[in-house]
CSV table of N, CA and C in Angstrom, one decimal:
chain,number,residue,atom,x,y,z
A,1,MET,N,25.4,78.7,42.5
A,1,MET,CA,24.0,78.5,42.8
A,1,MET,C,23.2,78.8,41.6
A,2,THR,N,22.2,77.9,41.3
A,2,THR,CA,21.3,78.1,40.2
A,2,THR,C,20.3,79.2,40.5
A,3,PRO,N,20.1,80.1,39.6
A,3,PRO,CA,19.1,81.2,39.8
A,3,PRO,C,17.7,80.6,39.7
A,4,SER,N,16.7,81.3,40.3
A,4,SER,CA,15.3,81.0,40.2
A,4,SER,C,14.9,81.0,38.7
A,5,PHE,N,14.0,80.2,38.3
A,5,PHE,CA,13.6,80.2,36.9
A,5,PHE,C,12.2,79.6,36.7
A,6,SER,N,11.6,79.8,35.6
A,6,SER,CA,10.3,79.1,35.2
A,6,SER,C,10.5,78.4,33.9
A,7,LEU,N,9.7,77.5,33.6
A,7,LEU,CA,9.8,76.7,32.4
A,7,LEU,C,8.4,76.2,32.0
A,8,HIS,N,8.0,76.3,30.7
A,8,HIS,CA,6.7,75.7,30.3
A,8,HIS,C,6.9,74.3,30.0
A,9,ILE,N,6.4,73.4,30.8
A,9,ILE,CA,6.7,72.0,30.8
A,9,ILE,C,6.1,71.3,29.5
A,10,ALA,N,5.0,71.7,29.1
A,10,ALA,CA,4.2,71.1,28.0
A,10,ALA,C,5.0,71.0,26.7
A,11,ASP,N,5.8,72.1,26.4
A,11,ASP,CA,6.5,72.1,25.2
A,11,ASP,C,8.1,72.3,25.3
A,12,ALA,N,8.6,71.9,26.5
A,12,ALA,CA,10.0,72.0,26.7
A,12,ALA,C,10.7,70.9,25.9
A,13,ASP,N,11.9,71.3,25.3
A,13,ASP,CA,12.7,70.3,24.5
A,13,ASP,C,13.3,69.3,25.5
A,14,LEU,N,13.2,68.0,25.1
A,14,LEU,CA,13.7,66.9,25.8
A,14,LEU,C,14.8,66.2,25.0
A,15,GLU,N,15.7,65.5,25.7
A,15,GLU,CA,16.7,64.7,25.1
A,15,GLU,C,16.4,63.2,25.2
A,16,PRO,N,16.7,62.4,24.2
A,16,PRO,CA,16.4,60.9,24.2
A,16,PRO,C,17.2,60.3,25.4
A,17,GLU,N,16.5,59.4,26.1
A,17,GLU,CA,17.1,58.6,27.2
A,17,GLU,C,16.9,57.1,26.9
A,18,PRO,N,17.8,56.5,26.3
A,18,PRO,CA,17.6,55.1,25.9
A,18,PRO,C,17.2,54.2,27.1
A,19,LEU,N,16.2,53.4,26.8
A,19,LEU,CA,15.7,52.4,27.8
A,19,LEU,C,16.6,51.1,27.8
A,20,ASP,N,16.9,50.5,28.9
A,20,ASP,CA,17.5,49.2,28.9
A,20,ASP,C,16.5,48.2,28.3
A,21,PRO,N,16.9,47.5,27.3
A,21,PRO,CA,16.0,46.6,26.6
A,21,PRO,C,15.3,45.6,27.6
A,22,GLY,N,16.0,45.3,28.7
A,22,GLY,CA,15.5,44.4,29.7
A,22,GLY,C,14.3,44.9,30.4
A,23,GLN,N,14.1,46.2,30.4
A,23,GLN,CA,12.9,46.9,31.0
A,23,GLN,C,11.7,46.8,30.2
A,24,ILE,N,11.8,46.6,28.9
A,24,ILE,CA,10.7,46.6,28.0
A,24,ILE,C,9.9,45.3,28.0
A,25,VAL,N,8.6,45.4,28.4
A,25,VAL,CA,7.8,44.2,28.5
A,25,VAL,C,7.0,44.0,27.1
A,26,SER,N,6.5,45.2,26.6
A,26,SER,CA,5.8,45.1,25.3
A,26,SER,C,5.8,46.5,24.6
A,27,GLY,N,5.6,46.5,23.3
A,27,GLY,CA,5.6,47.7,22.6
A,27,GLY,C,7.0,48.2,22.3
A,28,VAL,N,7.1,49.4,21.8
A,28,VAL,CA,8.4,50.0,21.5
A,28,VAL,C,8.4,51.4,22.1
A,29,PRO,N,8.3,51.4,23.5
A,29,PRO,CA,8.3,52.7,24.2
A,29,PRO,C,9.7,53.5,24.0
A,30,GLU,N,9.6,54.8,23.9
A,30,GLU,CA,10.8,55.6,23.9
A,30,GLU,C,10.7,56.6,25.0
A,31,VAL,N,11.8,56.9,25.6
A,31,VAL,CA,11.9,57.8,26.8
A,31,VAL,C,12.7,59.0,26.4
A,32,SER,N,12.3,60.1,26.9
A,32,SER,CA,13.1,61.4,26.8
A,32,SER,C,13.0,62.1,28.0
A,33,GLY,N,13.9,63.1,28.3
A,33,GLY,CA,13.8,63.8,29.5
A,33,GLY,C,14.8,65.0,29.5
A,34,LYS,N,14.7,65.7,30.7
A,34,LYS,CA,15.6,66.9,30.9
A,34,LYS,C,15.7,67.1,32.3
A,35,VAL,N,16.9,67.2,32.9
A,35,VAL,CA,17.1,67.6,34.2
A,35,VAL,C,17.2,69.1,34.2
A,36,VAL,N,16.3,69.7,35.0
A,36,VAL,CA,16.3,71.2,35.0
A,36,VAL,C,17.0,71.8,36.3
A,37,TRP,N,17.2,70.9,37.3
A,37,TRP,CA,17.9,71.4,38.5
A,37,TRP,C,18.4,70.1,39.2
A,38,GLU,N,19.7,70.3,39.8
A,38,GLU,CA,20.2,69.2,40.6
A,38,GLU,C,21.0,69.9,41.7
A,39,SER,N,20.8,69.3,42.9
A,39,SER,CA,21.5,69.8,44.1
A,39,SER,C,23.1,69.6,43.9
A,40,PRO,N,23.9,70.4,44.6
A,40,PRO,CA,25.3,70.3,44.4
A,40,PRO,C,25.8,68.9,44.8
A,41,ASP,N,25.2,68.2,45.7
A,41,ASP,CA,25.6,66.9,46.1
A,41,ASP,C,25.0,65.8,45.2
A,42,GLY,N,24.1,66.2,44.2
A,42,GLY,CA,23.5,65.2,43.3
A,42,GLY,C,22.4,64.4,43.9
A,43,ARG,N,22.0,64.7,45.2
A,43,ARG,CA,21.0,63.8,45.8
A,43,ARG,C,19.5,64.3,45.6
A,44,GLN,N,19.4,65.5,45.1
A,44,GLN,CA,18.0,66.0,44.7
A,44,GLN,C,18.0,66.4,43.2
A,45,VAL,N,17.1,65.9,42.5
A,45,VAL,CA,17.0,66.1,41.1
A,45,VAL,C,15.6,66.5,40.7
A,46,ARG,N,15.4,67.5,39.9
A,46,ARG,CA,14.2,68.0,39.4
A,46,ARG,C,14.2,68.0,37.9
A,47,GLY,N,13.1,67.6,37.3
A,47,GLY,CA,13.1,67.5,35.8
A,47,GLY,C,11.8,67.2,35.2
A,48,ILE,N,11.9,66.9,33.9
A,48,ILE,CA,10.8,66.5,33.0
A,48,ILE,C,11.1,65.2,32.4
A,49,TRP,N,10.1,64.3,32.3
A,49,TRP,CA,10.3,63.0,31.7
A,49,TRP,C,9.1,62.6,30.9
A,50,GLN,N,9.4,61.9,29.8
A,50,GLN,CA,8.3,61.5,28.9
A,50,GLN,C,8.5,60.1,28.4
A,51,ILE,N,7.4,59.4,28.2
A,51,ILE,CA,7.5,58.0,27.7
A,51,ILE,C,6.3,57.8,26.7
A,52,THR,N,6.6,57.2,25.6
A,52,THR,CA,5.6,56.8,24.6
A,52,THR,C,4.9,55.5,25.0
A,53,PRO,N,3.8,55.2,24.4
A,53,PRO,CA,3.0,54.0,24.8
A,53,PRO,C,3.9,52.7,24.7
A,54,GLY,N,3.5,51.8,25.7
A,54,GLY,CA,4.2,50.5,25.8
A,54,GLY,C,4.1,50.1,27.3
A,55,VAL,N,4.8,49.0,27.6
A,55,VAL,CA,4.9,48.5,28.9
A,55,VAL,C,6.3,48.3,29.3
A,56,VAL,N,6.7,48.9,30.5
A,56,VAL,CA,8.1,48.8,31.0
A,56,VAL,C,8.1,48.6,32.5
A,57,THR,N,9.2,48.1,32.9
A,57,THR,CA,9.4,47.9,34.4
A,57,THR,C,10.5,48.8,34.8
A,58,ASP,N,10.5,49.1,36.2
A,58,ASP,CA,11.5,50.0,36.7
A,58,ASP,C,11.6,49.7,38.2
A,59,THR,N,12.7,50.1,38.8
A,59,THR,CA,12.9,50.1,40.2
A,59,THR,C,13.1,51.6,40.6
A,60,GLU,N,12.2,52.1,41.4
A,60,GLU,CA,12.1,53.5,41.7
A,60,GLU,C,13.0,54.1,42.7
A,61,ALA,N,13.2,55.4,42.6
A,61,ALA,CA,13.8,56.2,43.7
A,61,ALA,C,12.7,56.9,44.4
A,62,ASP,N,13.0,57.6,45.5
A,62,ASP,CA,11.9,58.4,46.2
A,62,ASP,C,11.6,59.5,45.2
A,63,GLU,N,10.3,59.5,44.8
A,63,GLU,CA,9.9,60.5,43.7
A,63,GLU,C,8.5,61.0,43.9
A,64,LEU,N,8.3,62.3,43.7
A,64,LEU,CA,7.0,62.9,43.6
A,64,LEU,C,6.9,63.4,42.2
A,65,PHE,N,5.8,63.1,41.5
A,65,PHE,CA,5.6,63.6,40.1
A,65,PHE,C,4.2,64.1,39.9
A,66,VAL,N,4.1,65.0,38.9
A,66,VAL,CA,2.8,65.5,38.5
A,66,VAL,C,2.7,65.2,37.0
A,67,VAL,N,1.6,64.6,36.5
A,67,VAL,CA,1.4,64.3,35.1
A,67,VAL,C,0.9,65.6,34.4
A,68,ILE,N,1.6,65.9,33.3
A,68,ILE,CA,1.3,67.1,32.6
A,68,ILE,C,0.3,66.7,31.4
A,69,SER,N,0.6,65.6,30.8
A,69,SER,CA,-0.2,65.1,29.7
A,69,SER,C,0.0,63.6,29.6
A,70,GLY,N,-1.0,62.9,28.9
A,70,GLY,CA,-1.0,61.5,28.7
A,70,GLY,C,-1.6,60.7,29.9
A,71,SER,N,-1.4,59.4,29.8
A,71,SER,CA,-2.0,58.5,30.9
A,71,SER,C,-1.2,57.2,30.9
A,72,ALA,N,-1.3,56.7,32.1
A,72,ALA,CA,-0.6,55.4,32.4
A,72,ALA,C,-1.2,54.7,33.6
A,73,THR,N,-1.0,53.4,33.7
A,73,THR,CA,-1.3,52.7,34.9
A,73,THR,C,0.0,52.2,35.4
A,74,VAL,N,0.3,52.5,36.7
A,74,VAL,CA,1.6,52.1,37.3
A,74,VAL,C,1.2,51.1,38.4
A,75,GLU,N,1.7,49.8,38.2
A,75,GLU,CA,1.5,48.8,39.2
A,75,GLU,C,2.7,48.7,40.1
A,76,VAL,N,2.5,48.9,41.4
A,76,VAL,CA,3.6,48.7,42.4
A,76,VAL,C,3.6,47.3,42.9
A,77,GLU,N,4.6,46.5,42.7
A,77,GLU,CA,4.7,45.1,43.1
A,77,GLU,C,4.4,45.1,44.6
A,78,GLY,N,3.3,44.3,44.9
A,78,GLY,CA,3.0,44.1,46.3
A,78,GLY,C,2.2,45.3,46.9
A,79,GLY,N,1.8,46.2,46.1
A,79,GLY,CA,1.2,47.5,46.6
A,79,GLY,C,0.1,47.9,45.7
A,80,ALA,N,-0.1,49.2,45.6
A,80,ALA,CA,-1.2,49.9,44.9
A,80,ALA,C,-1.0,49.8,43.4
A,81,THR,N,-2.1,50.0,42.7
A,81,THR,CA,-2.2,50.2,41.2
A,81,THR,C,-2.6,51.7,41.1
A,82,LEU,N,-1.7,52.5,40.5
A,82,LEU,CA,-2.0,53.9,40.3
A,82,LEU,C,-2.4,54.2,38.9
A,83,ARG,N,-3.5,54.9,38.7
A,83,ARG,CA,-4.0,55.3,37.4
A,83,ARG,C,-3.8,56.8,37.3
A,84,VAL,N,-2.9,57.2,36.4
A,84,VAL,CA,-2.5,58.6,36.4
A,84,VAL,C,-2.7,59.3,35.1
A,85,GLY,N,-3.1,60.6,35.1
A,85,GLY,CA,-3.4,61.3,33.9
A,85,GLY,C,-3.1,62.8,34.3
A,86,PRO,N,-3.4,63.7,33.3
A,86,PRO,CA,-3.1,65.1,33.5
A,86,PRO,C,-3.7,65.7,34.8
A,87,GLY,N,-2.8,66.3,35.5
A,87,GLY,CA,-3.1,67.0,36.8
A,87,GLY,C,-3.0,66.1,38.0
A,88,ASP,N,-2.7,64.8,37.8
A,88,ASP,CA,-2.5,63.8,38.9
A,88,ASP,C,-1.1,63.9,39.5
A,89,MET,N,-1.0,63.8,40.8
A,89,MET,CA,0.2,63.8,41.5
A,89,MET,C,0.4,62.3,42.1
A,90,ALA,N,1.6,61.8,42.0
A,90,ALA,CA,1.8,60.5,42.6
A,90,ALA,C,3.2,60.5,43.4
A,91,VAL,N,3.3,59.6,44.3
A,91,VAL,CA,4.5,59.4,45.1
A,91,VAL,C,4.9,58.0,45.0
A,92,LEU,N,6.2,57.8,44.6
A,92,LEU,CA,6.8,56.5,44.6
A,92,LEU,C,7.9,56.4,45.6
A,93,ARG,N,8.1,55.3,46.2
A,93,ARG,CA,9.2,55.1,47.2
A,93,ARG,C,10.4,54.4,46.7
A,94,ALA,N,11.5,54.7,47.2
A,94,ALA,CA,12.8,54.1,46.8
A,94,ALA,C,12.6,52.6,47.0
A,95,GLY,N,13.0,51.8,45.9
A,95,GLY,CA,12.9,50.4,45.9
A,95,GLY,C,11.7,49.8,45.4
A,96,ASP,N,10.6,50.6,45.2
A,96,ASP,CA,9.4,50.1,44.6
A,96,ASP,C,9.7,49.5,43.2
A,97,ARG,N,9.2,48.3,43.0
A,97,ARG,CA,9.4,47.7,41.7
A,97,ARG,C,8.1,47.9,41.0
A,98,THR,N,8.1,48.6,39.8
A,98,THR,CA,6.9,49.0,39.2
A,98,THR,C,6.8,48.5,37.7
A,99,THR,N,5.6,48.4,37.3
A,99,THR,CA,5.3,48.1,35.9
A,99,THR,C,4.4,49.2,35.4
A,100,TRP,N,4.9,49.9,34.4
A,100,TRP,CA,4.2,51.1,33.8
A,100,TRP,C,3.6,50.6,32.5
A,101,THR,N,2.3,50.7,32.4
A,101,THR,CA,1.5,50.5,31.2
A,101,THR,C,1.1,51.9,30.7
A,102,VAL,N,1.8,52.4,29.6
A,102,VAL,CA,1.6,53.7,29.1
A,102,VAL,C,0.5,53.7,28.0
A,103,HIS,N,-0.6,54.3,28.3
A,103,HIS,CA,-1.7,54.3,27.3
A,103,HIS,C,-1.6,55.3,26.2
A,104,GLU,N,-1.2,56.5,26.6
A,104,GLU,CA,-0.9,57.6,25.6
A,104,GLU,C,0.4,58.3,26.2
A,105,THR,N,1.2,58.8,25.3
A,105,THR,CA,2.4,59.4,25.6
A,105,THR,C,2.3,60.3,26.9
A,106,LEU,N,3.0,59.9,27.9
A,106,LEU,CA,2.9,60.6,29.2
A,106,LEU,C,4.1,61.5,29.4
A,107,ARG,N,3.8,62.7,29.9
A,107,ARG,CA,4.9,63.7,30.2
A,107,ARG,C,4.6,64.1,31.7
A,108,LYS,N,5.7,64.1,32.5
A,108,LYS,CA,5.5,64.4,33.9
A,108,LYS,C,6.7,65.4,34.3
A,109,ALA,N,6.4,66.1,35.3
A,109,ALA,CA,7.4,66.9,36.1
A,109,ALA,C,7.7,66.1,37.3
A,110,TYR,N,9.0,66.0,37.7
A,110,TYR,CA,9.3,65.2,38.8
A,110,TYR,C,10.3,65.8,39.8
A,111,ALA,N,10.3,65.3,41.0
A,111,ALA,CA,11.3,65.7,42.0
A,111,ALA,C,11.7,64.4,42.6
A,112,ILE,N,13.0,64.1,42.5
A,112,ILE,CA,13.6,62.8,43.0
A,112,ILE,C,14.6,63.1,44.1
A,113,SER,N,14.5,62.3,45.2
A,113,SER,CA,15.5,62.3,46.2
A,113,SER,C,16.3,61.0,46.2
A,114,LEU,N,17.6,61.1,46.1
A,114,LEU,CA,18.5,59.9,46.1
A,114,LEU,C,19.2,59.7,47.4
């Protein structure tokens, strides 16, 4: 069992997470992240994720996230357009097809359910 902990998100060290080139619409976005907790069955994941400016597409899992820094516009195909920045919380649903336009390097804390 993982003990309780705290972590300063704004300056936590992250590891590169290469993007699939097919997800990149424009720019040269780079992704990094860190899983800070995962349930024993792997169905619950908590972590930090960061992306530099550019436009990318994704298919989402059930996710709640809070933006720590930066800004982006997230267009959900057939749904809402989310404009997110520091202090904003957002919820994405499994299967949502999204387009992320990252205006300034965005860092978020997330909780994903698989």
